[in-house]
Coordinates of C-alpha atoms and ligand atoms in Angstrom, one line a residue:
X19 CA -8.6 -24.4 -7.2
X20 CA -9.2 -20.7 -8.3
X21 CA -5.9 -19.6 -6.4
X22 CA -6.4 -15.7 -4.1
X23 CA -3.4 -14.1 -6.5
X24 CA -1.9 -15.9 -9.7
X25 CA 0.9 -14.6 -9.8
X26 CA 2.4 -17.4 -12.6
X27 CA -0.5 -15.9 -14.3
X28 CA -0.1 -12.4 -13.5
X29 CA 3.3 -12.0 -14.7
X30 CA 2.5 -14.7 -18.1
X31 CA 0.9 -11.8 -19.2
X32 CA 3.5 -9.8 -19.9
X33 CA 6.4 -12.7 -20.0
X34 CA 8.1 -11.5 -23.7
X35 CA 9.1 -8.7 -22.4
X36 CA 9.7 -9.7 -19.1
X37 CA 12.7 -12.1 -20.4
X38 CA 13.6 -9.4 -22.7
X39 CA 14.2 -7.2 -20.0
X40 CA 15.8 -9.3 -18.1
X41 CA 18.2 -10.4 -21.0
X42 CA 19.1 -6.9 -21.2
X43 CA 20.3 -5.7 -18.1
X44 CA 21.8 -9.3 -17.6
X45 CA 23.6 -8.3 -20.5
X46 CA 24.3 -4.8 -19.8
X47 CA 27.0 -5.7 -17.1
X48 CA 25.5 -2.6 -14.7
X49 CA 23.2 -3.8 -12.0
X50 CA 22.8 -0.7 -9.9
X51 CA 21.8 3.0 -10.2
X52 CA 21.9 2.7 -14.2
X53 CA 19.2 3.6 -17.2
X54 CA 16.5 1.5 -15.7
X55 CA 16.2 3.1 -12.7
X56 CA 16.7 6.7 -13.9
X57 CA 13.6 5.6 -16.6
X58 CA 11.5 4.0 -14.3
X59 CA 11.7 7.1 -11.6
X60 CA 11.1 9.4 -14.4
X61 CA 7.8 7.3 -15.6
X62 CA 6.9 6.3 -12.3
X63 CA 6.8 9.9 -11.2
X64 CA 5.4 10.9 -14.1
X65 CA 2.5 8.7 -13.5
X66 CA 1.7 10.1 -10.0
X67 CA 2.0 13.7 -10.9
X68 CA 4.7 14.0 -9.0
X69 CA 7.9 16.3 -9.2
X70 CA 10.5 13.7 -7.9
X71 CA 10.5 9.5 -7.7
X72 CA 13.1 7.8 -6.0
X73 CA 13.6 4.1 -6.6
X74 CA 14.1 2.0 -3.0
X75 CA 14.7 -1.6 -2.0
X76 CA 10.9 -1.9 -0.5
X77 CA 7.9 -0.4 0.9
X78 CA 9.0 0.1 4.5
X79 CA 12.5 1.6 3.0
X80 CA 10.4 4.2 1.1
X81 CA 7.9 5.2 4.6
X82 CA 11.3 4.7 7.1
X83 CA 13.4 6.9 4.5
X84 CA 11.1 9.2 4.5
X85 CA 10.6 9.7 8.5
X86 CA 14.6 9.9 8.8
X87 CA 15.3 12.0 6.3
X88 CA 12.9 14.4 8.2
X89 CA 14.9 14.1 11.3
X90 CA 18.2 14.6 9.4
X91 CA 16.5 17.9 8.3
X92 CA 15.2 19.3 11.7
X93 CA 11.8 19.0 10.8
X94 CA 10.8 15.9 13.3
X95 CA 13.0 14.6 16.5
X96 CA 12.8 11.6 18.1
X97 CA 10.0 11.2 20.6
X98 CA 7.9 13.4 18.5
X99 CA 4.4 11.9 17.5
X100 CA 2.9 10.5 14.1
X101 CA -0.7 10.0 13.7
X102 CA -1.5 6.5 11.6
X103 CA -4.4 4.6 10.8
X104 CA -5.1 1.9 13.9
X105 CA -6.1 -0.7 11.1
X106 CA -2.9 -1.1 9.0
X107 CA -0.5 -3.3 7.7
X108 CA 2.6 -2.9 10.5
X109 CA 5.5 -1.7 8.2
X110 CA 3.2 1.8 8.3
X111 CA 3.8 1.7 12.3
X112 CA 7.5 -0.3 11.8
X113 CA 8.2 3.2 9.8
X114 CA 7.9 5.3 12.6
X115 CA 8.5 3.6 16.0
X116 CA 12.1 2.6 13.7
X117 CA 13.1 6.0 13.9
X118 CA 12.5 6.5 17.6
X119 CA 9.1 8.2 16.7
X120 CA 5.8 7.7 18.4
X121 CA 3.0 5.9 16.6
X122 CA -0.7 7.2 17.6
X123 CA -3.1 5.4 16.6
X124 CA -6.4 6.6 15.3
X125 CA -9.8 4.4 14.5
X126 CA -10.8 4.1 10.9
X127 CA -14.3 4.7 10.1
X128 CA -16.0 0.6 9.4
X129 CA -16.8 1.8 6.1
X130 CA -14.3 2.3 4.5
X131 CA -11.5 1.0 7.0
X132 CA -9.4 4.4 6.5
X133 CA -8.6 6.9 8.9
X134 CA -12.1 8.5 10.7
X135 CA -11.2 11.9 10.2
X136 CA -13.6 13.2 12.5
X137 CA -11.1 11.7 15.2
X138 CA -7.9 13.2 13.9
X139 CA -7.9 16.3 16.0
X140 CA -8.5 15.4 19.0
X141 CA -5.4 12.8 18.8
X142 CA -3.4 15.9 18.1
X143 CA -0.8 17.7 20.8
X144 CA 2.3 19.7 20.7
X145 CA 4.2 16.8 19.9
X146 CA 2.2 15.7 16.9
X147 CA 4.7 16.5 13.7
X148 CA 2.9 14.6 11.1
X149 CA -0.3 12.3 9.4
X150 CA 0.6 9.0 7.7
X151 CA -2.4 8.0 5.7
X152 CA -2.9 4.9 4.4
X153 CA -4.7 4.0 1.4
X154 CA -6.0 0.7 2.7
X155 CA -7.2 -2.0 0.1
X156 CA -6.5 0.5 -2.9
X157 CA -9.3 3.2 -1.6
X158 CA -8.3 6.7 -1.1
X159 CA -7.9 7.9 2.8
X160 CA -7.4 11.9 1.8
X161 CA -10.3 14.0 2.8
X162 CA -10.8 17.9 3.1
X163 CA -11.0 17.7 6.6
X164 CA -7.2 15.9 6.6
X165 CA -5.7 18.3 4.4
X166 CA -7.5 21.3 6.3
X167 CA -5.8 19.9 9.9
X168 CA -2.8 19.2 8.3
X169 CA -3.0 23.2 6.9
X170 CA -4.0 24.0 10.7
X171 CA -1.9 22.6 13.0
X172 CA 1.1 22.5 10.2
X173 CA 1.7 18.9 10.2
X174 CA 3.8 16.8 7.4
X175 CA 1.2 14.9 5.4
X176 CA 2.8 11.3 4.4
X177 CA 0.8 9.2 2.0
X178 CA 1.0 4.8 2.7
X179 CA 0.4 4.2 -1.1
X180 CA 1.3 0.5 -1.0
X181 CA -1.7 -0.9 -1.8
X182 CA -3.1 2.0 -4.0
X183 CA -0.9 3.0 -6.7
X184 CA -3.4 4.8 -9.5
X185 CA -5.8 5.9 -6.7
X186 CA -6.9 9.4 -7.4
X187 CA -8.1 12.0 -5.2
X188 CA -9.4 15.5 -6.6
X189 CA -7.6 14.8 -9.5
X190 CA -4.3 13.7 -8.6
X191 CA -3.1 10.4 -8.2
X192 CA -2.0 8.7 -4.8
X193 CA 1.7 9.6 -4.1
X194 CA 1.6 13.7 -5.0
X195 CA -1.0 14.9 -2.6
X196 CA 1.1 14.8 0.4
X197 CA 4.6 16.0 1.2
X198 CA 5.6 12.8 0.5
X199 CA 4.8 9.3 -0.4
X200 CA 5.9 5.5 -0.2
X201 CA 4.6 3.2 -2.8
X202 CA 5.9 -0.9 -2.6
X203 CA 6.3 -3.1 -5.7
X204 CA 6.1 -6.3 -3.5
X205 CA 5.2 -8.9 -6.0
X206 CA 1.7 -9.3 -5.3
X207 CA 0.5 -4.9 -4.9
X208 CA -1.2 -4.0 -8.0
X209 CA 2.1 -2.8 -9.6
X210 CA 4.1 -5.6 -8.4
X211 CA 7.8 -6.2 -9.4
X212 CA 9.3 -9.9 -9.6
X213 CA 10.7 -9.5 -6.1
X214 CA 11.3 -6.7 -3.6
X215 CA 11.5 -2.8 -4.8
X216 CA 9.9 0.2 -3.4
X217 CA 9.5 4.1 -4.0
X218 CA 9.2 7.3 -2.6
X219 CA 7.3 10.3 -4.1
X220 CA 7.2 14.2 -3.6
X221 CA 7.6 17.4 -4.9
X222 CA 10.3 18.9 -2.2
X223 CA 13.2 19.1 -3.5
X224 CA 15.4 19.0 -0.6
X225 CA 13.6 16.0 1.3
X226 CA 14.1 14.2 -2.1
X227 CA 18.1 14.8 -2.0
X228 CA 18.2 14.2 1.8
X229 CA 16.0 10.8 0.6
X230 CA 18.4 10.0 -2.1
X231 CA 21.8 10.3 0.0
X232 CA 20.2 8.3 2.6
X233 CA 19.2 5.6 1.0
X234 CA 22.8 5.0 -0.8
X235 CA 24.5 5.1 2.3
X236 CA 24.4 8.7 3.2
X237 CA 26.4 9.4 0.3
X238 CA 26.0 12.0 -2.2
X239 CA 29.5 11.4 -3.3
X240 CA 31.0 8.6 -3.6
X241 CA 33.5 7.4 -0.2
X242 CA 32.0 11.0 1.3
X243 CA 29.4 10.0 3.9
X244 CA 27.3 13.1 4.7
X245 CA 24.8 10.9 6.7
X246 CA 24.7 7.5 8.1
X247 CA 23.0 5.9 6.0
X248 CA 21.4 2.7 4.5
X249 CA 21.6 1.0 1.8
X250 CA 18.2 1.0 0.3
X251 CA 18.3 0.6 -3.7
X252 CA 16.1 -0.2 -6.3
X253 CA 17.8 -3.0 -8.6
X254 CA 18.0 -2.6 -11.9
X255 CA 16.2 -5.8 -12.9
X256 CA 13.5 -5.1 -10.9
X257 CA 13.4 -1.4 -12.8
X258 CA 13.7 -2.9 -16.0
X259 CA 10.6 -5.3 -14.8
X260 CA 8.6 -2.2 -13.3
X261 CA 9.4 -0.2 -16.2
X262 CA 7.4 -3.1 -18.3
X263 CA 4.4 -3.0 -16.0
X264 CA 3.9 -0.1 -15.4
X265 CA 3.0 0.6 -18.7
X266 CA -0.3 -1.7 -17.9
X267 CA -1.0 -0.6 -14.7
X268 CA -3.8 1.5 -16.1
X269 CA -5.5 -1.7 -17.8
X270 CA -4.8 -3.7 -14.5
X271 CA -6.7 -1.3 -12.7
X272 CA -9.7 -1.3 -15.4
X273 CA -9.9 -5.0 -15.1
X274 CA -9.9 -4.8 -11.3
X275 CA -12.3 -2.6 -11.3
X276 CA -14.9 -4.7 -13.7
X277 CA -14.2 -7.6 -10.9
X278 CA -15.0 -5.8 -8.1
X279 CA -18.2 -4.0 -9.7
X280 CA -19.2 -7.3 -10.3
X281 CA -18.4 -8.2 -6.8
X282 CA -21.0 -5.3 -6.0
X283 CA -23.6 -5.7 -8.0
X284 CA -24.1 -9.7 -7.5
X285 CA -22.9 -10.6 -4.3
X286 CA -26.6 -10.5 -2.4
X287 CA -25.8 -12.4 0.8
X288 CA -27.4 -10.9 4.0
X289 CA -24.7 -12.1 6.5
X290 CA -22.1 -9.8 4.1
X291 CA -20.8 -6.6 4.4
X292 CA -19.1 -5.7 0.9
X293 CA -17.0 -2.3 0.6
X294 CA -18.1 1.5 0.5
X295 CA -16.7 2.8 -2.5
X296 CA -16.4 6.7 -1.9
X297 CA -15.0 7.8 -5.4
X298 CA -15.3 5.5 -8.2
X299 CA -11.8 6.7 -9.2
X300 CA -10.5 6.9 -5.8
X301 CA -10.5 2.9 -5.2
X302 CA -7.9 0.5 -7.0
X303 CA -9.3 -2.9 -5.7
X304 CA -6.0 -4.0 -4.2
X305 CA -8.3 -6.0 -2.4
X306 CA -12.0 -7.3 -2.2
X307 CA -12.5 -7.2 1.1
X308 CA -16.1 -8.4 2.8
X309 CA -17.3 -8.3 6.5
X310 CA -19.5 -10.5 8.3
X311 CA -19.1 -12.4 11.7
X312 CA -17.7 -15.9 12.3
X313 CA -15.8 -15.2 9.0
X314 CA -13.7 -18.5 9.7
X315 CA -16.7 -20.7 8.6
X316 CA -17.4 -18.8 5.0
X317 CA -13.3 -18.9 4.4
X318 CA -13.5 -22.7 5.1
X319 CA -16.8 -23.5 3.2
X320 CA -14.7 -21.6 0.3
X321 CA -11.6 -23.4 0.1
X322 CA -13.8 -27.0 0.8
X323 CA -15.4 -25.8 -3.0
X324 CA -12.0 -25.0 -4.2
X325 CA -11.7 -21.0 -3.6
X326 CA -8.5 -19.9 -1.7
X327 CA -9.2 -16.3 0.2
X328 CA -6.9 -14.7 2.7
X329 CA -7.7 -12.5 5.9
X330 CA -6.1 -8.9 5.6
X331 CA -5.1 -8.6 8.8
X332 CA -5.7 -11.1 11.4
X333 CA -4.1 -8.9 14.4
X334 CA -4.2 -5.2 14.2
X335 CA -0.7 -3.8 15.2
X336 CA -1.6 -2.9 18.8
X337 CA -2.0 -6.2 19.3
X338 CA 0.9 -7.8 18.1
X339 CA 3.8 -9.1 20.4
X340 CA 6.2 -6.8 18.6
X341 CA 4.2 -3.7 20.1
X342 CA 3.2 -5.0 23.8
X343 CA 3.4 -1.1 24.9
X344 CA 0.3 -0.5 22.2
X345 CA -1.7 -3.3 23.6
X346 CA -3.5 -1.5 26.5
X347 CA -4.9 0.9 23.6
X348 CA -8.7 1.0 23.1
X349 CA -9.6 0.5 19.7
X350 CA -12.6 -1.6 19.1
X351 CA -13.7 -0.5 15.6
X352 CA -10.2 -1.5 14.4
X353 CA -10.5 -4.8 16.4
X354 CA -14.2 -5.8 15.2
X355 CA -12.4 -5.3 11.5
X356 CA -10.2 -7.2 12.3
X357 CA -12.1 -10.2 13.7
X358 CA -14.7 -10.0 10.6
X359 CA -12.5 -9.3 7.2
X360 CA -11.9 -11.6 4.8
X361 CA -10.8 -10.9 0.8
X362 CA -12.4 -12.4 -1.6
X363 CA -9.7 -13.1 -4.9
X364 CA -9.6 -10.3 -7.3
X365 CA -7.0 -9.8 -10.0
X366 CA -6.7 -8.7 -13.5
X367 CA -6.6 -12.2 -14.7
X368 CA -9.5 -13.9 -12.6
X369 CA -11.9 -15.3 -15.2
X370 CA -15.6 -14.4 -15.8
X371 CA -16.1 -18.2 -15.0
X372 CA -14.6 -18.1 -11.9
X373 CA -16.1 -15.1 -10.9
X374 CA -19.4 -16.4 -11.5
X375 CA -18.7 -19.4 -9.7
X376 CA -17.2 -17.1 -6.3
X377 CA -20.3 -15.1 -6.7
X378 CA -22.6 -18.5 -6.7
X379 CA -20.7 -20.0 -3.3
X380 CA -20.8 -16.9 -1.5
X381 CA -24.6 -16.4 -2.1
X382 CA -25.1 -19.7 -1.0
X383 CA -23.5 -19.7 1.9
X384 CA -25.3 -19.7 5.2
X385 CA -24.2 -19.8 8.7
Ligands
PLP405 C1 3.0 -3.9 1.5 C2 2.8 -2.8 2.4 C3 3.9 -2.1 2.9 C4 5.3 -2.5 2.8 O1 5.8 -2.8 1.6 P1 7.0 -3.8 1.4 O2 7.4 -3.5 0.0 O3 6.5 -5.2 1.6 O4 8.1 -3.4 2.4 C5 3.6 -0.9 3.7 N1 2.4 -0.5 3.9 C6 1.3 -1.2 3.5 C7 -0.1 -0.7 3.7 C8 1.5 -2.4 2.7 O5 0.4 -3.0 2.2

């Protein structure tokens, strides 16, 4: 069976230094806020081009500290509106409605499944504060027309870099084009730690401390509460994990790329729809993801010759039960996506004989 992610595999890549890692902090005796941490934020923030990094517990931490910490600061109130992305993974949505925000949702373009800019300005009113843009499947969502409306109507740009740490955009990387970013390390993203951890990016100095208090609590000293607070940390293990990775994340991205060019250049199946690659530098290949109707039958005819795909996402957020007061909303590019995606497996350690052989099925496939 080739698997969708190995993640055994994944991580036997870099397992010496994994277990040394872990040997040392289990040794260490200090599990929270230590060295690791303070090295990883410094390389991690380092790597985007970015002024500050501040290690959180998760993905949805980093975008919901970043939305509250606005609020603390006057910037944003509650009942004020966020413009995201209608086809999203729902922690970009969670983020905002959490904080008594309200999510508008905009239709991506169908190819390239991020935000139709085109669209953004009309969704705008008085109440509009901010843009989250997501980066979906690793591909850069940051156009000139984005950054011109956020310049115009002076809205808070806020960068979804889950799925697309590396991405770059005009020469800088995803997580220091906006005011402010959140990146996951959920095991299976491209930098992935060995459980849950998370990060925000920026280069404003006083979000970041209003960020970093809020996330330990609301403390900036300890027992002195200046917010309330959660507690949103990144462990140390998981730092000292990250702080291995990362320093392959750059190779990881080359040897996603060389899958999904392959992916491009051999997959010749008229019932498929493969991605639109704006930038060459701009994508990360978090995922492969194809199009074509009555997906359910190619997924099926895969895993019956032993490959394993997954469908990124079933049900767009308007649609889900958790966000009944969305489902009224007309969005049928974001539905049709949808209904038709499916991602093929691509990871750094996917081998040129599998490849060949996912190529092989997927051209043979007929309806
Ligand atoms: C994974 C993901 C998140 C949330 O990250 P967690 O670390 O799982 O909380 C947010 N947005 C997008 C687009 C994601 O893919």
């Amino acid at each position: 069976m080739i698997k969708f992610l190995d993640l055994q595999k994944v991580n036997q890549q870099y397992q010496e230094e994994l277990k040394e890692a872990a040997s040392r902090v289990i040794d260490s005796g200090w599990y929270l806020q230590g060295n690791e941490l303070e090295l990883f934020e410094t390389n991690y923030a380092t790597f985007c081009g970015s002024k500050y990094a501040l290690g959180v517990a998760n993905g949805l931490d980093a975008l919901r500290l970043i939305f509250k910490a606005y609020i603390e600061m006057g910037v944003m109130q509650k009942g004020d509106e966020v413009i995201i992305p209608a086809n999203t993974y729902i922690a970009s949505v969670l983020a905002v409605t959490d904080n008594g925000l309200v999510p508008v949702l905009v239709e991506p373009t169908i190819a390239t499944y991020n935000l139709d800019t085109s669209k953004l300005e009309r969704a705008i009113t008085s109440k509009t504060k901010a843009i989250l843009t997501v980066h979906l499947y690793g591909q850069n969502s940051v156009d000139a027309v984005m950054l011109a409306i956020c310049k115009k109507y002076n809205l808070k740009l806020i960068e979804d870099s889950a799925q697309s740490h590396g991405a770059i955009y005009n020469g800088k990387v995803m997580g220091s084009i906006g005011d402010a970013t959140g990146h996951s390390f959920y095991p299976g993203k491209n930098l992935g730690a060995l459980g849950d951890a998370g990060a925000v990016t920026t280069n404003d100095e006083a979000l970041f401390q209003v960020i970093k208090a809020l996330g330990n609590y609301g403390s900036i000293k300890k027992y002195e509460n200046k917010y309330k607070g959660l507690n949103s940390r990144l462990d140390e293990i998981q730092a000292a994990f990250l702080n291995v990775k990362l320093k392959y994340i750059n190779a990881d991205i080359k040897n996603r790329r060389m899958v999904a060019n392959y992916y491009l250049n051999n997959i010749k199946n008229p019932l498929i729809t493969l991605p639109t690659v704006l930038i060459q530098d701009g994508h990360v290949w978090h995922l492969f993801v194809i199009r074509l109707k009555n997906r359910e039958a190619l997924q099926n005819y895969l895993l019956e010759n032993g490959v394993q795909t997954l469908i990124h996402y079933p049900i767009p957020p308007h649609k889900q039960m958790a966000y009944t007061e969305l489902s009224d909303l007309n969005l049928p590019i974001t539905e049709k996506i949808h209904q038709e995606v499916l991602s093929l497996p691509i990871s750094a350690v996917l081998t040129q004989d599998e490849l060949v052989r996912i190529v092989e099925l997927v051209n043979a496939y007929k309806q």
